[in-house]
PDB file of C-alpha atoms in Angstrom:
ATOM      1  CA  MET A  28       0.000   0.000   0.000  1.00 73.00           C
ATOM      2  CA  LEU A  29       1.414   3.368  -1.006  1.00 73.00           C
ATOM      3  CA  ARG A  30       0.684   5.897   1.681  1.00 65.00           C
ATOM      4  CA  ASN A  31      -1.071   9.206   1.324  1.00 56.00           C
ATOM      5  CA  HIS A  32       1.802  11.695   1.376  1.00 51.00           C
ATOM      6  CA  HIS A  33       3.312  10.062  -1.683  1.00 50.00           C
ATOM      7  CA  THR A  34       0.076   9.770  -3.642  1.00 48.00           C
ATOM      8  CA  SER A  35      -0.922  13.383  -2.987  1.00 50.00           C
ATOM      9  CA  ASN A  36       2.462  15.016  -3.610  1.00 49.00           C
ATOM     10  CA  HIS A  37       3.537  13.364  -6.850  1.00 45.00           C
ATOM     11  CA  THR A  38       1.959  13.329 -10.283  1.00 41.00           C
ATOM     12  CA  SER A  39       2.990   9.702 -10.704  1.00 49.00           C
ATOM     13  CA  TYR A  40       2.689   7.596  -7.566  1.00 52.00           C
ATOM     14  CA  ASP A  41       4.834   4.749  -8.889  1.00 58.00           C
ATOM     15  CA  PRO A  42       8.463   4.810  -7.867  1.00 61.00           C
ATOM     16  CA  PRO A  43      10.405   3.266 -10.794  1.00 60.00           C
ATOM     17  CA  ILE A  44      11.045   0.052  -8.877  1.00 58.00           C
ATOM     18  CA  LEU A  45       7.286  -0.534  -8.562  1.00 64.00           C
ATOM     19  CA  LYS A  46       6.848  -0.198 -12.319  1.00 62.00           C
ATOM     20  CA  ILE A  47       9.434  -2.923 -12.863  1.00 60.00           C
ATOM     21  CA  TRP A  48       7.854  -5.052 -10.130  1.00 62.00           C
ATOM     22  CA  LYS A  49       4.414  -4.828 -11.709  1.00 62.00           C
ATOM     23  CA  GLU A  50       5.800  -6.070 -15.015  1.00 60.00           C
ATOM     24  CA  ARG A  51       7.602  -9.022 -13.412  1.00 61.00           C
ATOM     25  CA  GLN A  52       5.153 -10.143 -10.751  1.00 70.00           C
ATOM     26  CA  GLY A  53       1.703  -9.050 -11.840  1.00 75.00           C
ATOM     27  CA  VAL A  54      -0.960  -6.971 -10.145  1.00 80.00           C
ATOM     28  CA  LEU A  55      -4.314  -8.612  -9.431  1.00 85.00           C
ATOM     29  CA  GLY A  56      -5.875  -5.500  -7.941  1.00 88.00           C
ATOM     30  CA  GLU A  57      -5.078  -1.828  -7.522  1.00 88.00           C
ATOM     31  CA  SER A  58      -7.240   0.925  -6.101  1.00 89.00           C
ATOM     32  CA  THR A  59      -6.728   4.534  -5.064  1.00 90.00           C
ATOM     33  CA  MET A  60      -9.028   5.316  -2.169  1.00 92.00           C
ATOM     34  CA  GLN A  61      -9.679   7.373   0.920  1.00 94.00           C
ATOM     35  CA  ALA A  62      -9.559   4.698   3.618  1.00 95.00           C
ATOM     36  CA  SER A  63     -12.052   4.966   6.459  1.00 97.00           C
ATOM     37  CA  GLU A  64     -10.774   5.227  10.021  1.00 97.00           C
ATOM     38  CA  ASP A  65     -12.491   1.906  10.790  1.00 98.00           C
ATOM     39  CA  LEU A  66     -10.613   0.183   7.944  1.00 98.00           C
ATOM     40  CA  LEU A  67      -7.322   1.700   9.072  1.00 96.00           C
ATOM     41  CA  ARG A  68      -7.891   0.703  12.705  1.00 97.00           C
ATOM     42  CA  GLU A  69      -8.568  -2.871  11.588  1.00 98.00           C
ATOM     43  CA  HIS A  70      -5.566  -2.906   9.232  1.00 96.00           C
ATOM     44  CA  TYR A  71      -3.220  -1.765  12.010  1.00 95.00           C
ATOM     45  CA  ILE A  72      -4.946  -3.726  14.818  1.00 96.00           C
ATOM     46  CA  ASP A  73      -1.681  -5.473  15.729  1.00 94.00           C
ATOM     47  CA  LEU A  74      -0.255  -2.045  16.666  1.00 94.00           C
ATOM     48  CA  LYS A  75      -3.220  -0.928  18.800  1.00 97.00           C
ATOM     49  CA  ASP A  76      -1.241  -1.013  22.061  1.00 98.00           C
ATOM     50  CA  ARG A  77       1.655   1.022  20.669  1.00 96.00           C
ATOM     51  CA  PRO A  78       1.880   4.727  21.596  1.00 96.00           C
ATOM     52  CA  PHE A  79       1.841   5.829  17.943  1.00 92.00           C
ATOM     53  CA  TYR A  80      -1.309   3.872  16.940  1.00 95.00           C
ATOM     54  CA  ALA A  81      -3.837   6.741  17.108  1.00 95.00           C
ATOM     55  CA  GLY A  82      -1.479   9.084  15.270  1.00 92.00           C
ATOM     56  CA  LEU A  83      -0.830   6.481  12.571  1.00 91.00           C
ATOM     57  CA  VAL A  84      -4.550   5.995  11.946  1.00 94.00           C
ATOM     58  CA  LYS A  85      -5.084   9.774  11.838  1.00 92.00           C
ATOM     59  CA  TYR A  86      -2.149  10.261   9.469  1.00 90.00           C
ATOM     60  CA  MET A  87      -3.253   7.466   7.135  1.00 90.00           C
ATOM     61  CA  HIS A  88      -6.776   8.919   7.068  1.00 92.00           C
ATOM     62  CA  SER A  89      -5.463  12.367   6.046  1.00 90.00           C
ATOM     63  CA  GLY A  90      -5.270  11.567   2.329  1.00 90.00           C
ATOM     64  CA  PRO A  91      -5.672   8.871  -0.324  1.00 91.00           C
ATOM     65  CA  VAL A  92      -3.748   5.613  -0.398  1.00 91.00           C
ATOM     66  CA  VAL A  93      -3.101   3.157  -3.214  1.00 89.00           C
ATOM     67  CA  ALA A  94      -3.837  -0.452  -2.267  1.00 91.00           C
ATOM     68  CA  MET A  95      -2.377  -3.197  -4.478  1.00 90.00           C
ATOM     69  CA  VAL A  96      -2.443  -6.983  -4.645  1.00 91.00           C
ATOM     70  CA  TRP A  97       0.592  -8.542  -6.296  1.00 88.00           C
ATOM     71  CA  GLU A  98       1.119 -12.134  -7.344  1.00 86.00           C
ATOM     72  CA  GLY A  99       4.188 -14.140  -8.214  1.00 83.00           C
ATOM     73  CA  LEU A 100       6.753 -16.621  -6.995  1.00 84.00           C
ATOM     74  CA  ASN A 101       7.733 -15.826  -3.378  1.00 89.00           C
ATOM     75  CA  VAL A 102       5.885 -12.525  -3.752  1.00 88.00           C
ATOM     76  CA  VAL A 103       5.810 -11.667  -0.032  1.00 92.00           C
ATOM     77  CA  LYS A 104       9.501 -12.371   0.521  1.00 92.00           C
ATOM     78  CA  THR A 105      10.690 -10.612  -2.621  1.00 88.00           C
ATOM     79  CA  GLY A 106       8.199  -7.811  -2.067  1.00 88.00           C
ATOM     80  CA  ARG A 107       9.630  -7.164   1.393  1.00 90.00           C
ATOM     81  CA  MET A 108      13.118  -7.032  -0.096  1.00 90.00           C
ATOM     82  CA  MET A 109      11.953  -4.476  -2.672  1.00 87.00           C
ATOM     83  CA  VAL A 110      10.134  -2.368  -0.060  1.00 89.00           C
ATOM     84  CA  GLY A 111      13.112  -2.190   2.335  1.00 92.00           C
ATOM     85  CA  GLU A 112      13.422  -2.115   6.107  1.00 93.00           C
ATOM     86  CA  THR A 113      10.791  -0.490   8.341  1.00 89.00           C
ATOM     87  CA  ASN A 114      13.385   2.093   9.363  1.00 91.00           C
ATOM     88  CA  PRO A 115      14.383   3.843   6.125  1.00 91.00           C
ATOM     89  CA  ALA A 116      17.880   4.491   7.530  1.00 93.00           C
ATOM     90  CA  ASP A 117      18.417   0.710   7.551  1.00 95.00           C
ATOM     91  CA  SER A 118      17.132   0.265   3.980  1.00 94.00           C
ATOM     92  CA  LYS A 119      19.459  -0.325   1.070  1.00 94.00           C
ATOM     93  CA  PRO A 120      19.614   2.053  -1.902  1.00 93.00           C
ATOM     94  CA  GLY A 121      17.363   0.773  -4.661  1.00 87.00           C
ATOM     95  CA  THR A 122      14.546  -0.156  -2.280  1.00 88.00           C
ATOM     96  CA  VAL A 123      11.421   1.998  -2.081  1.00 87.00           C
ATOM     97  CA  ARG A 124      12.152   3.058   1.505  1.00 89.00           C
ATOM     98  CA  GLY A 125      15.876   3.443   0.859  1.00 90.00           C
ATOM     99  CA  ASP A 126      15.258   5.802  -2.055  1.00 87.00           C
ATOM    100  CA  PHE A 127      12.065   7.626  -1.069  1.00 85.00           C
ATOM    101  CA  CYS A 128      11.807   7.683   2.756  1.00 86.00           C
ATOM    102  CA  ILE A 129      13.392   9.505   5.678  1.00 88.00           C
ATOM    103  CA  GLN A 130      11.442   8.517   8.833  1.00 85.00           C
ATOM    104  CA  SER A 131       9.706   5.290   9.877  1.00 83.00           C
ATOM    105  CA  GLY A 132       6.393   7.007  10.614  1.00 80.00           C
ATOM    106  CA  ARG A 133       6.311   8.420   7.092  1.00 80.00           C
ATOM    107  CA  ASN A 134       7.858   5.523   5.254  1.00 74.00           C
ATOM    108  CA  ILE A 135       5.697   5.777   2.113  1.00 82.00           C
ATOM    109  CA  ILE A 136       4.816   2.098   1.674  1.00 88.00           C
ATOM    110  CA  HIS A 137       3.411  -0.885   3.553  1.00 89.00           C
ATOM    111  CA  GLY A 138       4.098  -4.464   2.563  1.00 90.00           C
ATOM    112  CA  SER A 139       2.632  -7.570   4.166  1.00 93.00           C
ATOM    113  CA  ASP A 140       5.106  -9.451   6.358  1.00 93.00           C
ATOM    114  CA  SER A 141       3.718 -12.951   5.725  1.00 95.00           C
ATOM    115  CA  VAL A 142       1.365 -14.819   3.432  1.00 95.00           C
ATOM    116  CA  GLU A 143      -1.156 -14.987   6.291  1.00 96.00           C
ATOM    117  CA  SER A 144      -0.996 -11.208   6.809  1.00 95.00           C
ATOM    118  CA  ALA A 145      -1.329 -10.667   3.064  1.00 95.00           C
ATOM    119  CA  GLU A 146      -4.468 -12.808   2.900  1.00 96.00           C
ATOM    120  CA  LYS A 147      -6.008 -10.911   5.828  1.00 96.00           C
ATOM    121  CA  GLU A 148      -5.087  -7.515   4.368  1.00 96.00           C
ATOM    122  CA  ILE A 149      -6.370  -8.400   0.898  1.00 96.00           C
ATOM    123  CA  GLY A 150      -9.705  -9.290   2.514  1.00 97.00           C
ATOM    124  CA  LEU A 151      -9.807  -5.906   4.253  1.00 97.00           C
ATOM    125  CA  TRP A 152      -8.979  -3.773   1.233  1.00 97.00           C
ATOM    126  CA  PHE A 153     -10.632  -5.646  -1.659  1.00 96.00           C
ATOM    127  CA  HIS A 154     -13.821  -7.534  -2.436  1.00 95.00           C
ATOM    128  CA  PRO A 155     -13.142 -10.775  -4.354  1.00 92.00           C
ATOM    129  CA  ASN A 156     -14.839  -9.399  -7.485  1.00 93.00           C
ATOM    130  CA  GLU A 157     -12.328  -6.521  -7.565  1.00 93.00           C
ATOM    131  CA  LEU A 158      -9.391  -8.866  -8.163  1.00 92.00           C
ATOM    132  CA  VAL A 159      -8.493  -9.979 -11.672  1.00 87.00           C
ATOM    133  CA  ASP A 160      -6.862 -13.392 -12.009  1.00 76.00           C
ATOM    134  CA  TYR A 161      -4.990 -13.476 -15.266  1.00 71.00           C
ATOM    135  CA  LYS A 162      -1.675 -14.757 -16.534  1.00 70.00           C
ATOM    136  CA  SER A 163       0.511 -12.411 -18.518  1.00 69.00           C
ATOM    137  CA  HIS A 164       2.141 -13.806 -21.651  1.00 70.00           C
ATOM    138  CA  ALA A 165       5.435 -12.527 -20.227  1.00 69.00           C
ATOM    139  CA  GLN A 166       5.279 -15.101 -17.417  1.00 71.00           C
ATOM    140  CA  GLN A 167       6.493 -17.827 -19.770  1.00 73.00           C
ATOM    141  CA  TRP A 168       9.750 -15.872 -20.057  1.00 71.00           C
ATOM    142  CA  ILE A 169      10.014 -15.192 -16.309  1.00 72.00           C
ATOM    143  CA  TYR A 170       9.073 -18.535 -14.703  1.00 73.00           C
ATOM    144  CA  GLU A 171      10.224 -22.072 -15.476  1.00 76.00           C
TER     145      GLU A 171
END
């Protein structure tokens, strides 16, 4: 999920690495939306006891976000590598957070940390009929 400060301050919300990723992995769903506070509270429920929880929900509600569902081989693991570390200072150059972020609380992008989390988050952000299951012709050149 691309967070609101990036979507509202740039004419193109896709960092170059995401454009490459979309071509290689495939996007089953993508939606720009103003998330409700209820949706955001549920999405970040695992952080509810942290001191920054209320501020995070308020911040995320302050503008639009772009929610995406990606598919591909080891998509969660490789997606996390592409996104970078939670703390942008620990992220390598070439990752989204390494190239486009300064502080953890404004780190531009969220990526699921496990397949189980991804399944839960997909269910929160998308209805099944909003996801397109298709196979790109390019996949024959990418996967064995």
